[in-house]
Structure formats: C-alpha cells, structure tokens
Amino acid sequence: MEFREPGWWQHGVIYQIYPLTFADSNGDGLGDLQGIIRRLDYLNDGNPNSKSSLGVDAIWLSPIYQSPMVDNGYDVSDYYDICPTFGCLDDFKQLVSEAHGRNIKIILDLVVNHTSNQHSWFIESSRSRDNPKEDWYLWLDPAPGGGEPNNWIAYFGGPGWTFNEDRQQYYYHTFNANQPDLNWRHPEVRKAVYDMMRFWLDLGVDGFRLDASSTYSKDELFRDNPIKFEATDRKDYNNQYHLYNKNLPENHYIIQEMRAVLEEYDERVLIGETFIDSRLYDSIIFHGVDNNELHLPLTFEFAFSPWYPGYIQREIEKKELMTPPEAWPAYFFDNHDLPRHLSRWIDCSLCIDSEAIAKAAATLLLTVRGTPILYYGEEIGMVNHEDIPPEMAKDKVVIGNIDGEVIPSRDGTRTPMQWDDSPQAGFSFGQDVQPYLPVNDNFKTLNVAAQSQDQDSIWHFYRQLIQVHRQNEALHRGSWRSLIHYPYEHLAYLRQTNQQTVLVLINFSEEKELTTNDPIPYDDWQVLLSNRRQTGDKLKSPQRLQGFEISILAALD
Ligand code: GLC
C-alpha cells in the first residue's frame, strides 16, 4: 500500500531533546534554549548532504514551560511562559525562527492530563468548594466512613487520591500528588487548553506530543477498577484493570477536538503518548475511526521487545496488518522514561558487540514503514548511567513515592549529552560545572566529537541512514514486506513504491547464511548503505550475509 501525499511528519525524522541535559549555554549546569540554539547546526545545518550534521527534520522538546520541576517539567505551573531554567519567551521565539531557517520543525510536549499543584488554576480550585474553578479538577468527598473515595492508584505508586484540608475533599492524580488531574468534562477546562494550544501554534510551533493522552477522561461515577486475578499487591498500578480511569470512550472526543484545533493551521502534527503500557491495539484506536485523532500514536512495542529478529519482525508485521490504510505508524526505541535501548538489548542479547547492535537498531528504526523518533544521544550509542549516587538523583516523583521504588528511577536515561571529551563532556560548552545529572563515565571515548572524526562510527552511520532515508522514496513512503520468517537470525525486508524497490538486510549474528522463504525479486542491486560493502557497488541477489552485516540495497532495473 502506497501512501499518497505524505505530510512532512511521515517522511521526516523526529529527534527528542530532554532540555535539562542537552546543552547548557550559561554555565549553570542546566540545559537551556540558547544551548539548543547553539547546537542546531549539529541537528541539521540546512544542507541535505552535510557530513557534519545529523540531518533531522524536527525536534520534540520535553516540557519547557514554567514548572516547579517536581517531575522535571511534566508538572506545569504556567502554560504561557518558559521556565527561567531554560530561558524566556524571546529565547523560544529565536529557537523557532533559527530552527525553521534550517528546516527543523519544533514540537512541544503538551502536558494537560494534569497541571502542577502550583498552577494558579489548582490553587484557586483547592481554596474552597465555591470558587469559579471549583470543579476544574477531580474532587470527591471521602468514602462513607472515611478514606479515599475509590481504589484508583497513582502510576508512580501509592493512592491516586490526596486529601485537601481546605475543601475537606480528595483530589485525584494519575501520577504524583503534586500533579492533580484536570477535569476534562468541564467545558471551560477544554477551552482553556485549546486556547493555550493556539497560543503556541500562533508562535509557529509545528505540533505537539501529548503527554499521557489516554488518561484525560475519567468515569463519571468514579467506579472502582477491577483487580487482576491473583494480584497480591493492591497498591501496584499494574495490578488493576484501568477500566474507569484510562482509555475511556470520551477520551477520543477530546483528542478529536485537539486535532480540530491543529487543523485550523497548516501542516501541524499531533503525536500522543498513549501510555507506557500501550501496545499495538492503542496505536490503532488512537488514529481515530475517521483518522481524526493522533497523526502518530506512540505505543511501546519496541521499548519492551527483546533484541531478537523473529520477535521484532512479528511486531512489525502486526503493526503493518493492523494500521488502517489512511493511518501512519511511528517507531521509537527510547525516550526519557525508558532505559536506553543499548542497555536493554545488550543485557538480553546473545551479541555483546554494542556497536553492532547500535547500527542494526538504527537501520531498523530508519527503514521500517513509519516515522522514526530518535532520543538524544542514541545517535552515538549512549547507554544508561547505572551508578548515579543517591544524593545526585533527580527523579523525585519516582524516588519519593511512598512505597519506595515502584517503577525504577529514570535518571540514568537522562544524563547529559556527550559532546566531547572535555570536562563534563562539553555539556556547558567548556565550563567545568556540575551538570544537573552526572555525565556517564564513558564520555571520554563515547562522544560526538570523537565519532565525527571516525567514518565508521555509530554517529556517521545514523547520519548516512537519515540521508538514505530522505533520498529514497521507497524508504520513507513505500510498502513493507518481509522476505523471511521466524526464527532466522537476520531480517530481510523490501520497501517498495511503483518507482523504487529497496531491500534491507540486517544480520543480528556472526552467522553468514541468508535463506529466504520468498525468492528475492530482482537479480541486480546497488548498495545504498552498508557496514560491510561499499556504497555504490553493484551485486547479484545476496544469498549470504557477512557476520553482523547491514546492507540497504536498491534494485537496478
Ligand atoms: C508521561 C511522561 C513522564 C511523566 C508522566 C507524568 O508519561 O513521559 O515523564 O512523568 O507523563 O507527566
């Protein structure tokens, strides 16, 4: 199936930046917008054939709004302003203009399932039961006999309800107690959020990534969630079926309304985190029956896949079969909530060559049918920092929850970008100040500067993959079809449009055999990119692969 008239977000590559740890321009150890501006050429210098720039098409910024930073910005206290940590509104305008000048789009995180408890809306709402915003949040009386109104649990652990003395009522929070959930049934809440979206769209923002976009709507009757069979820990979020506080039918109407706001503008994209436990089914329903909800639903199949070709292949096949014709898939391996994929996959793979895994994973991400989303540092093979001393930890909402570590701290995946081998990996542009989180010890050898000097590095491989992805229409819009079937140790698939056929071969092991169930169509191929062959070389249909070979070939005809 060929997609017609693709939007930029279908053929573009998106790059997620965690602003606190990407680049620090003013030497306070905290990443900021001016730091990002200084690194824009690294992301895309506007030259499509650049050898010194990654060439991404869009950046998604984790939240930069005003925030007390209890959840590192995912707790917004003013949606109309930039957190001073990152700069000011003028810095943001400059970022938009400089990014656009280099063909980089800007996507903002939109955190509207909840606000911070420091937001003026919540301060007003919590003051009394009779103020103009009294029902902007989810308030309930204690259960008969006292205690929490129902059995809903917070994702980070502990009860989902917190008591407020002034109102003598409980409020609900899907996440931390400092992150009260908005009442999305209230028309004024919806209007306030949609107006705020227009404010950023008017400033030239190219789209949003909706945070926790499946949890906006809650059951009107606040019924108890059913408990899973044999679940012993009643305080564990994962031990409930979230029938009444997630994925409600009304949630889709909200996303449709948000999409309608974006449709008032040209070429804006709506991306949504459908939740960390979401899988393929969610990615299908969140496109919307009339393809009027999320352009790109972010579900987590790959984040929880083992590094095995057969498993990955079946996940892709399922996604291919289930994605409706007018919808479009997105793929990512990492984000700010997950351990980095190299750490996950080295752990569970038979292969211990992290560079081989990094390049194979990069190839997969940039050659399947769907929008690739990279997480900063992935392009140089950054791994999780496993030894952050407790006194330097920052993931307060997770570390501070009452039951201890219900989900693991996410600090290890958010450490400073490793730019060079100077103190603190060049995070503060040469100034030796302690960054927000400690730099991973491997930065002396694993950094952007070193990898840009080495033509065989993971970084150059990503850079070339992004160019190959852009230059070959079969890769950014062609159909996808596998040539082999589980349980082989390699993947072999075709990407095809009417004009072009591309064959992707990824060998996950030392084994040199390539056996296809289907014959390889076409006899003659030319190398677009390979770690074992020369770009431009011509060859006959390859029946054998070299160990860890990656080859992307275009059919000659
Ligand atoms: C999303 C974010 C995560 C945040 C949570 C609460 O899952 O990705 O970082 O802690 O929402 O906003």
XYZ file of C-alpha atoms in Angstrom, residues 20 36 61 307 356 375 441 446 519 532:
10
model
C 17.653 19.850 31.056
C 19.854 24.075 21.954
C 11.261 19.210 23.312
C 16.616 -7.969 20.705
C 26.820 -3.877 16.012
C 16.115 10.126 21.552
C 31.823 7.773 32.814
C 31.988 7.904 23.607
C 12.697 -15.530 -3.617
C 30.328 -4.412 5.035
